[in-house]
Amino acid sequence: MRQLCKGNVAVIKGAILAGCRAYYGYPITPASEIAEAAALYIPQVGGTFLQAESEVAAINMVYGAAAAGVRVMTASSGPGLSLMQEGISYIAGAELPCVIVDVVRGGPGLGNIAPEQSDYFAMVKGGGHGNYRNIVVAPASVQEMADLTMLAFELADKYRNPAIVLTDGFVGQMQEPLNLEYREVVAPEKPWSVKGTPETRANLVTSIYLETDALEEHGRAMEAKYIRCRHEEIRYELYRTEDADLLLVGFGIVSRVLRSAVESLRRDGVKAGLFRPITLWPYPSKVLAEVASRVQKILVVELSNGQMLEDVRLAVEGKVPVEFYGRVGGNVPSVEELHHQVMERVGVLV
Amino acid sequence: MRQLCKGNVAVIKGAILAGCRAYYGYPITPASEIAEAAALYIPQVGGTFLQAESEVAAINMVYGAAAAGVRVMTASSGPGLSLMQEGISYIAGAELPCVIVDVVRGGPGLGNIAPEQSDYFAMVKGGGHGNYRNIVVAPASVQEMADLTMLAFELADKYRNPAIVLTDGFVGQMQEPLNLEYREVVAPEKPWSVKGTPETRANLVTSIYLETDALEEHGRAMEAKYIRCRHEEIRYELYRTEDADLLLVGFGIVSRVLRSAVESLRRDGVKAGLFRPITLWPYPSKVLAEVASRVQKILVVELSNGQMLEDVRLAVEGKVPVEFYGRVGGNVPSVEELHHQVMERVGVLV
Amino acid sequence: MRQLCKGNVAVIKGAILAGCRAYYGYPITPASEIAEAAALYIPQVGGTFLQAESEVAAINMVYGAAAAGVRVMTASSGPGLSLMQEGISYIAGAELPCVIVDVVRGGPGLGNIAPEQSDYFAMVKGGGHGNYRNIVVAPASVQEMADLTMLAFELADKYRNPAIVLTDGFVGQMQEPLNLEYREVVAPEKPWSVKGTPETRANLVTSIYLETDALEEHGRAMEAKYIRCRHEEIRYELYRTEDADLLLVGFGIVSRVLRSAVESLRRDGVKAGLFRPITLWPYPSKVLAEVASRVQKILVVELSNGQMLEDVRLAVEGKVPVEFYGRVGGNVPSVEELHHQVMERVGVLV
Amino acid sequence: MRQLCKGNVAVIKGAILAGCRAYYGYPITPASEIAEAAALYIPQVGGTFLQAESEVAAINMVYGAAAAGVRVMTASSGPGLSLMQEGISYIAGAELPCVIVDVVRGGPGLGNIAPEQSDYFAMVKGGGHGNYRNIVVAPASVQEMADLTMLAFELADKYRNPAIVLTDGFVGQMQEPLNLEYREVVAPEKPWSVKGTPETRANLVTSIYLETDALEEHGRAMEAKYIRCRHEEIRYELYRTEDADLLLVGFGIVSRVLRSAVESLRRDGVKAGLFRPITLWPYPSKVLAEVASRVQKILVVELSNGQMLEDVRLAVEGKVPVEFYGRVGGNVPSVEELHHQVMERVGVLV
């Protein structure tokens, strides 16, 4: 079915198609339409929507529902995600699947409600305490808001780990055509879950391992699945990179501006290409290194002070110069602005 | 004055000498002795100790006291720090100074109370939302628990930014000689603070900047101070690196084991040296790159699954092979274990 | 259907027959089996069970569900009920129906988990702020735990007001035969509710009335319904009062001991009778005054320091001597003990 | 020293003279000036002011400071007091002294910020769970806001029990002359407190008594002190009651209107008098009964739907007709209105 849909609403439509039947959250601009759509649609399919007392409460309800084997999600923006960091660490440590949407706004602190990509570090690198990783996907369109939310549910269950949909107010608020195919969701069996039934009575969901050797073994097992995830779940998009001298790197809304910049630059003789990571963790480091080996310069563009930049530099390992251009505070660079930035830096490439 | 002192207690002794006069916190093993010492000593110098309702409450009290110009601190372990991530982002965004001690325990989730270094990502890289950085120092002895806490207060005020003392249950629980000199603390003037006085009535402490250009300007100004901090505040320790072929890299408690491993390896003919970062942010990347350029191999050792490893790799940029050895769950490698690990990997260097 | 059932479980069976489809709560001994039964049974009939972050969160979720027109309940014991007092006042002020079960334990403060009736004041008289009343019913058997819960839902809806089931650990923990008839519950229409539908969009559920005249009018309307409730909803039980010289007065578990005491006393020639209020608010003052006019003495027995005693004295207005015997801390008087108490006080009546 | 002062500010001036050195609270209209004055003045005398995360947090901080032997207070209005009911029960159960000010606003629920006396039940009768009583005093002037706050601290310490100053927005917001004499406060010894010192290490402050006999004994001991309090701490005011046929009864701001009504009625030949309880608990029942025995009618006037009315009726025991006139929602009756009410009811008395 083809429809005109807002990004934040597409998240919930995708979630329902993915079999999500529980949503616990607390509203915050610019993520509130996700809660609103969840409140409207999830009860219609027999699921539960609940506005919790706070983000701390919400993420712990997600923890509980995930332990019971339900496909469950929450959504918020930066400040709310920060409040959820303890819960996310607990969910990861207990090896439970859930989906969390971060519609990034301007920060730090209260900041403003305009779009940034400045929660990259908080979602992709750090966040909560201890050795764990979030799976992170970054939609660049309303269609992907639905599609990558569905993917997030699949990856979360496959790896029993939190999966983050990292997006921003632009993609969340824009309206675009959305194609959704109704499909039979076969909810995965979760024999490890605790459902209050006799069959699951012996199951234990926990992140506590008092003995050091037991916790080390648990950590090793988690690490092993993260290594497997790095091998199997890389998603990215290449655009006109075959003959490129200049590689533009950006994700989410930025990648759409960069795509136009590629066209614009090529019209002026600069052989530009675009590398768009779709999974931010695991990061497509290997393919980026391979593409990078064929270009003369890389320009990373982010709505931040340079966060994904570290992952690009880790992938490229100094083999090609990596430059950075960022806007913050809710400002998004225009095609002209990026064209100009490139021409200033890489004029010699022409 | 020379005394035998526990690491967690030394933190508070250093804090008081640094002029800290307010502590808000919530107890958690293995950080509880810090709260206990704070409750005992801070009121004795006319300060305030308060056990808050939760870590969320505690960090917001720190926010308030910092805004009022008081030298203020809190301490916790992983789960508590995760709950504080929103507040830390607010404090950073409002450009307020405070000191936060993280006595890292095993994680993620509830984990156990044995030592790890697995909050490196959460404190040094990510954490809360938005574009900001924590200043992070890593003590390796009881003496440094006091000294680096004092330094943290100075850096926090100098840069009006949260400063983290990242340590672990080993350093927190050990007893060692501590030398403290009583000195006159000249509390810095904080003309920007909000004290409820007529002079400070016009001051505004906030992290909200509704206009995108205003938030961008605020972000640029914060970035500028972070760049200045990177230039001026690097602290590290080198040990027998002049002629080293093999560079061991580790911080905190691990660096003490590595120092013994250097001796042990040299007895077997391996020219090993030690690089110990004392500031984890800003990371001593430039000096590490310089030292790395003279060795044949680097081995990073952490009580984690490899977190600081990223900063080493970012510094070295592929110029020397970087290997990793980690223990987690509260297990700490012995000198023999590290000697053995090195011999297996770098036998050819002998 | 006749079954052997625990009092706390009977509450939920009654609730479900009454059409209750939502339960929000936080566990506390000796009320936890109510939450446990709710978690087990309410989802089976398509309803929602949720363990909230705290009692404060739970009662506000009850507020929300009640506003949406759902038959909703919670349960707790003393400390939890105290935390709910603000929410109960809001629910009463917004004129919303809900059922709240208080399985009274020993207090004040943490006290212990043994039965008392010492929340009488908190539930029947005071509690939250402002001019409002709780409807309060007091079961004395497992059968009544179900029946009076059903009645509570009816009264709550009829008067759009919180209805309390005030019971204790004895009645909650005992097992007795329970007869339940399956019946078609016709959920009442609630045209005033806010369901997120176009029809209910114009509805407003609130307790705020900024203008003094508006709040006074609101208060008068609430008062009018309370007066109607006093006229229409009195429930009580009389036992051998026709010829009684001595009237024993007690509710809940105490009334069962008193009934045996009546028999025991009559065997010794004391013409005793029992007055058992079933509704504690509205209190059966008129009928009690009428019965009291025919006796020579009244003995009130409570598991408290004399709380219902005030309502007895208000009803009797000094026309007959009213004495009191209470046990607290979880101790329950035996038949012999009461027999002895009576003989000491009223020997002259024989 | 004579000064013009607002009622809410006089509370803090009295508190400081009484030796109060700690204030924990959360602001709410119409009590916020108390917090504001506390924040301004209490640190000036070396005390602690802290705005907590919530009223739940605030009352538990009061609990902690009281346990440490500090004279401590908080203040709020209806909704905040409701949230504190659990904490108040704990403080009473642990037999700790503290002072709590309730500046009553219109309720229930959110209501409005205009004055009522409708928290009488919540403060005087019920409130939190379990067998305990609050000591309650009711000021009728700015001078009494200071004086009765001082008395509250004395009674709280004498009986180791919470003492409530029950007032309203009228008395809190009005400005009147205030006379305060500076005096040397001899802080009472509290050998039972827990100060973190070697001497107090063996002390235990708790409300938990797991054994039923132990809790019963604790309850009996509390009851004994309440009986002593009833004997020793009655405060009230009589005005022209010697020859009165009609007794007007009211407290706080209402008593001031009633005093003028007495004058007004006597000018019309009605021999009216005024009974003003100053302690609401213990209630001056005995003296009221005595005065009542000499009049022909009683009219109780409250800013509520008739709450203190119950205590009047309990005292009078039906010996004289007791009528009631109340205004709610923030409306306060005028002298003319009360004159008219009386003439309608008691014209025959002239």
PDB file of C-alpha atoms in Angstrom, chain C residues 56 77-87 89-94 105-114 116-119 121-123 125-133 206-213 215-220 222-223 226 303-307 309-311 313-315 317-319 326-331, chain D residues 56 77-87 89-94 105-114 116-119 121-123 125-133 206-213 215-220 222-223 226 303-307 309-311 313-315 317-319 326-331:
ATOM      1  CA  VAL C  56       3.152   7.184  42.679  1.00  0.00           C
ATOM      2  CA  SER C  77      -0.677  -1.965  51.663  1.00  0.00           C
ATOM      3  CA  GLY C  78      -0.235   1.012  54.014  1.00  0.00           C
ATOM      4  CA  PRO C  79       3.022   2.549  52.812  1.00  0.00           C
ATOM      5  CA  GLY C  80       1.935   2.227  49.195  1.00  0.00           C
ATOM      6  CA  LEU C  81      -1.469   3.714  49.914  1.00  0.00           C
ATOM      7  CA  SER C  82       0.212   6.676  51.609  1.00  0.00           C
ATOM      8  CA  LEU C  83       2.256   7.290  48.480  1.00  0.00           C
ATOM      9  CA  MET C  84      -0.970   7.192  46.457  1.00  0.00           C
ATOM     10  CA  GLN C  85      -2.759   9.855  48.500  1.00  0.00           C
ATOM     11  CA  GLU C  86      -2.005  12.656  46.059  1.00  0.00           C
ATOM     12  CA  GLY C  87      -3.219  10.596  43.111  1.00  0.00           C
ATOM     13  CA  SER C  89      -7.187  13.175  45.639  1.00  0.00           C
ATOM     14  CA  TYR C  90      -6.684  13.970  41.943  1.00  0.00           C
ATOM     15  CA  ILE C  91      -8.901  11.076  40.882  1.00  0.00           C
ATOM     16  CA  ALA C  92     -11.611  12.134  43.312  1.00  0.00           C
ATOM     17  CA  GLY C  93     -11.287  15.755  42.223  1.00  0.00           C
ATOM     18  CA  ALA C  94     -11.561  14.774  38.570  1.00  0.00           C
ATOM     19  CA  ARG C 105      -0.392  -4.237  57.584  1.00  0.00           C
ATOM     20  CA  GLY C 106       1.099  -3.122  60.866  1.00  0.00           C
ATOM     21  CA  GLY C 107       2.205   0.478  61.035  1.00  0.00           C
ATOM     22  CA  PRO C 108       3.016   3.316  61.113  1.00  0.00           C
ATOM     23  CA  GLY C 109       6.137   3.549  58.988  1.00  0.00           C
ATOM     24  CA  LEU C 110       7.671   0.266  57.988  1.00  0.00           C
ATOM     25  CA  GLY C 111       6.016  -1.551  60.894  1.00  0.00           C
ATOM     26  CA  ASN C 112       5.542  -5.182  60.022  1.00  0.00           C
ATOM     27  CA  ILE C 113       3.517  -7.328  57.624  1.00  0.00           C
ATOM     28  CA  ALA C 114       1.008  -8.630  60.158  1.00  0.00           C
ATOM     29  CA  GLU C 116      -3.993  -4.283  61.432  1.00  0.00           C
ATOM     30  CA  GLN C 117      -6.982  -2.072  60.721  1.00  0.00           C
ATOM     31  CA  SER C 118      -4.983   1.061  61.345  1.00  0.00           C
ATOM     32  CA  ASP C 119      -5.452   2.622  57.907  1.00  0.00           C
ATOM     33  CA  PHE C 121      -8.346   7.057  59.358  1.00  0.00           C
ATOM     34  CA  ALA C 122      -6.201   7.295  56.228  1.00  0.00           C
ATOM     35  CA  MET C 123      -8.862   5.720  54.006  1.00  0.00           C
ATOM     36  CA  LYS C 125     -11.436  10.108  57.101  1.00  0.00           C
ATOM     37  CA  GLY C 126      -8.398  11.854  55.763  1.00  0.00           C
ATOM     38  CA  GLY C 127      -5.821  10.837  53.280  1.00  0.00           C
ATOM     39  CA  GLY C 128      -5.257  13.206  50.449  1.00  0.00           C
ATOM     40  CA  HIS C 129      -5.803  16.940  50.424  1.00  0.00           C
ATOM     41  CA  GLY C 130      -9.054  18.794  49.852  1.00  0.00           C
ATOM     42  CA  ASN C 131     -12.757  18.138  50.214  1.00  0.00           C
ATOM     43  CA  TYR C 132     -13.485  14.625  49.060  1.00  0.00           C
ATOM     44  CA  ARG C 133     -14.468  11.255  50.384  1.00  0.00           C
ATOM     45  CA  THR C 206      -9.616  17.656  35.148  1.00  0.00           C
ATOM     46  CA  SER C 207      -9.535  18.649  38.782  1.00  0.00           C
ATOM     47  CA  ILE C 208      -8.386  22.208  38.143  1.00  0.00           C
ATOM     48  CA  TYR C 209     -10.868  25.048  38.620  1.00  0.00           C
ATOM     49  CA  LEU C 210      -8.921  28.281  38.782  1.00  0.00           C
ATOM     50  CA  GLU C 211     -11.859  30.561  39.591  1.00  0.00           C
ATOM     51  CA  THR C 212     -12.987  30.353  43.196  1.00  0.00           C
ATOM     52  CA  ASP C 213     -16.674  30.302  42.246  1.00  0.00           C
ATOM     53  CA  LEU C 215     -14.227  25.407  42.330  1.00  0.00           C
ATOM     54  CA  GLU C 216     -16.934  26.122  44.907  1.00  0.00           C
ATOM     55  CA  GLU C 217     -19.608  24.980  42.459  1.00  0.00           C
ATOM     56  CA  HIS C 218     -17.562  21.863  41.719  1.00  0.00           C
ATOM     57  CA  GLY C 219     -17.228  21.216  45.438  1.00  0.00           C
ATOM     58  CA  ARG C 220     -20.965  21.645  45.980  1.00  0.00           C
ATOM     59  CA  MET C 222     -19.338  16.644  44.698  1.00  0.00           C
ATOM     60  CA  GLU C 223     -20.890  17.192  48.121  1.00  0.00           C
ATOM     61  CA  TYR C 226     -21.730  12.290  48.631  1.00  0.00           C
ATOM     62  CA  LEU C 303      -7.024  -3.839  65.276  1.00  0.00           C
ATOM     63  CA  SER C 304      -5.990  -0.259  65.905  1.00  0.00           C
ATOM     64  CA  ASN C 305      -5.744   2.288  68.664  1.00  0.00           C
ATOM     65  CA  GLY C 306      -9.365   3.296  68.168  1.00  0.00           C
ATOM     66  CA  GLN C 307     -10.110   4.805  64.799  1.00  0.00           C
ATOM     67  CA  LEU C 309     -14.377   4.369  67.407  1.00  0.00           C
ATOM     68  CA  GLU C 310     -14.827   8.001  66.383  1.00  0.00           C
ATOM     69  CA  ASP C 311     -17.550   7.124  63.890  1.00  0.00           C
ATOM     70  CA  ARG C 313     -19.186   7.885  68.968  1.00  0.00           C
ATOM     71  CA  LEU C 314     -20.393  10.339  66.317  1.00  0.00           C
ATOM     72  CA  ALA C 315     -23.363   8.046  65.645  1.00  0.00           C
ATOM     73  CA  GLU C 317     -23.764  10.949  70.464  1.00  0.00           C
ATOM     74  CA  GLY C 318     -23.220  10.067  74.097  1.00  0.00           C
ATOM     75  CA  LYS C 319     -26.545   8.286  74.546  1.00  0.00           C
ATOM     76  CA  GLY C 326      -7.911  -2.751  70.568  1.00  0.00           C
ATOM     77  CA  ARG C 327      -4.945  -4.858  69.677  1.00  0.00           C
ATOM     78  CA  VAL C 328      -2.171  -3.637  67.428  1.00  0.00           C
ATOM     79  CA  GLY C 329       1.129  -4.739  65.924  1.00  0.00           C
ATOM     80  CA  GLY C 330      -0.437  -7.720  64.180  1.00  0.00           C
ATOM     81  CA  ASN C 331      -1.957  -9.293  67.254  1.00  0.00           C
TER      82      ASN C 331
ATOM     83  CA  VAL D  56       8.719  12.444  48.280  1.00  0.00           C
ATOM     84  CA  SER D  77       0.512  22.870  50.075  1.00  0.00           C
ATOM     85  CA  GLY D  78      -2.124  20.129  49.704  1.00  0.00           C
ATOM     86  CA  PRO D  79      -0.772  18.097  46.762  1.00  0.00           C
ATOM     87  CA  GLY D  80       2.729  18.176  48.210  1.00  0.00           C
ATOM     88  CA  LEU D  81       1.496  17.173  51.646  1.00  0.00           C
ATOM     89  CA  SER D  82      -0.340  14.224  50.109  1.00  0.00           C
ATOM     90  CA  LEU D  83       2.894  13.055  48.507  1.00  0.00           C
ATOM     91  CA  MET D  84       4.572  13.308  51.910  1.00  0.00           C
ATOM     92  CA  GLN D  85       2.068  11.102  53.734  1.00  0.00           C
ATOM     93  CA  GLU D  86       4.229   8.001  53.550  1.00  0.00           C
ATOM     94  CA  GLY D  87       7.246   9.866  54.869  1.00  0.00           C
ATOM     95  CA  SER D  89       4.044   8.047  58.766  1.00  0.00           C
ATOM     96  CA  TYR D  90       7.651   6.827  58.779  1.00  0.00           C
ATOM     97  CA  ILE D  91       8.832   9.827  60.787  1.00  0.00           C
ATOM     98  CA  ALA D  92       6.018   9.348  63.300  1.00  0.00           C
ATOM     99  CA  GLY D  93       6.715   5.612  63.463  1.00  0.00           C
ATOM    100  CA  ALA D  94      10.410   6.248  64.057  1.00  0.00           C
ATOM    101  CA  ARG D 105      -5.055  25.701  48.889  1.00  0.00           C
ATOM    102  CA  GLY D 106      -8.284  24.783  47.158  1.00  0.00           C
ATOM    103  CA  GLY D 107      -8.753  21.109  46.418  1.00  0.00           C
ATOM    104  CA  PRO D 108      -9.076  18.197  45.918  1.00  0.00           C
ATOM    105  CA  GLY D 109      -6.659  17.414  43.082  1.00  0.00           C
ATOM    106  CA  LEU D 110      -5.140  20.378  41.352  1.00  0.00           C
ATOM    107  CA  GLY D 111      -7.973  22.653  42.468  1.00  0.00           C
ATOM    108  CA  ASN D 112      -6.746  26.220  42.677  1.00  0.00           C
ATOM    109  CA  ILE D 113      -4.333  28.319  44.706  1.00  0.00           C
ATOM    110  CA  ALA D 114      -6.940  30.147  46.764  1.00  0.00           C
ATOM    111  CA  GLU D 116      -9.231  26.542  52.017  1.00  0.00           C
ATOM    112  CA  GLN D 117      -9.074  24.630  55.294  1.00  0.00           C
ATOM    113  CA  SER D 118      -9.852  21.385  53.575  1.00  0.00           C
ATOM    114  CA  ASP D 119      -6.676  19.541  54.577  1.00  0.00           C
ATOM    115  CA  PHE D 121      -8.914  15.644  57.725  1.00  0.00           C
ATOM    116  CA  ALA D 122      -5.618  14.831  55.987  1.00  0.00           C
ATOM    117  CA  MET D 123      -3.510  16.463  58.708  1.00  0.00           C
ATOM    118  CA  LYS D 125      -7.322  12.733  61.349  1.00  0.00           C
ATOM    119  CA  GLY D 126      -5.896  10.526  58.714  1.00  0.00           C
ATOM    120  CA  GLY D 127      -3.064  11.004  56.344  1.00  0.00           C
ATOM    121  CA  GLY D 128      -0.511   8.287  56.304  1.00  0.00           C
ATOM    122  CA  HIS D 129      -0.972   4.658  57.256  1.00  0.00           C
ATOM    123  CA  GLY D 130      -0.951   3.158  60.705  1.00  0.00           C
ATOM    124  CA  ASN D 131      -1.602   4.239  64.258  1.00  0.00           C
ATOM    125  CA  TYR D 132      -0.112   7.672  64.753  1.00  0.00           C
ATOM    126  CA  ARG D 133      -1.141  11.284  65.225  1.00  0.00           C
ATOM    127  CA  THR D 206      13.665   2.819  62.849  1.00  0.00           C
ATOM    128  CA  SER D 207       9.963   2.194  62.433  1.00  0.00           C
ATOM    129  CA  ILE D 208      10.295  -1.510  61.744  1.00  0.00           C
ATOM    130  CA  TYR D 209       9.266  -3.991  64.433  1.00  0.00           C
ATOM    131  CA  LEU D 210       8.929  -7.393  62.847  1.00  0.00           C
ATOM    132  CA  GLU D 211       7.579  -9.215  65.886  1.00  0.00           C
ATOM    133  CA  THR D 212       3.918  -8.512  66.561  1.00  0.00           C
ATOM    134  CA  ASP D 213       4.489  -8.128  70.292  1.00  0.00           C
ATOM    135  CA  LEU D 215       5.215  -3.570  67.373  1.00  0.00           C
ATOM    136  CA  GLU D 216       2.320  -3.683  69.827  1.00  0.00           C
ATOM    137  CA  GLU D 217       4.588  -2.511  72.609  1.00  0.00           C
ATOM    138  CA  HIS D 218       5.899   0.264  70.368  1.00  0.00           C
ATOM    139  CA  GLY D 219       2.319   1.253  69.542  1.00  0.00           C
ATOM    140  CA  ARG D 220       1.361   1.309  73.221  1.00  0.00           C
ATOM    141  CA  MET D 222       3.371   5.924  71.232  1.00  0.00           C
ATOM    142  CA  GLU D 223      -0.230   5.924  72.431  1.00  0.00           C
ATOM    143  CA  TYR D 226      -0.262  10.907  72.711  1.00  0.00           C
ATOM    144  CA  LEU D 303     -13.370  26.854  54.641  1.00  0.00           C
ATOM    145  CA  SER D 304     -14.305  23.262  53.909  1.00  0.00           C
ATOM    146  CA  ASN D 305     -17.305  20.998  53.636  1.00  0.00           C
ATOM    147  CA  GLY D 306     -17.279  20.383  57.376  1.00  0.00           C
ATOM    148  CA  GLN D 307     -14.212  18.623  58.652  1.00  0.00           C
ATOM    149  CA  LEU D 309     -17.146  19.792  62.532  1.00  0.00           C
ATOM    150  CA  GLU D 310     -16.591  16.158  63.475  1.00  0.00           C
ATOM    151  CA  ASP D 311     -14.297  17.084  66.349  1.00  0.00           C
ATOM    152  CA  ARG D 313     -19.568  17.025  67.474  1.00  0.00           C
ATOM    153  CA  LEU D 314     -17.351  14.467  69.208  1.00  0.00           C
ATOM    154  CA  ALA D 315     -16.717  16.993  71.994  1.00  0.00           C
ATOM    155  CA  GLU D 317     -21.856  14.636  72.159  1.00  0.00           C
ATOM    156  CA  GLY D 318     -25.295  15.836  71.116  1.00  0.00           C
ATOM    157  CA  LYS D 319     -25.857  18.010  74.151  1.00  0.00           C
ATOM    158  CA  GLY D 326     -18.819  26.410  55.027  1.00  0.00           C
ATOM    159  CA  ARG D 327     -17.387  28.078  51.992  1.00  0.00           C
ATOM    160  CA  VAL D 328     -15.034  26.319  49.622  1.00  0.00           C
ATOM    161  CA  GLY D 329     -13.077  26.882  46.430  1.00  0.00           C
ATOM    162  CA  GLY D 330     -11.176  29.826  47.866  1.00  0.00           C
ATOM    163  CA  ASN D 331     -14.183  31.887  48.855  1.00  0.00           C
TER     164      ASN D 331
END
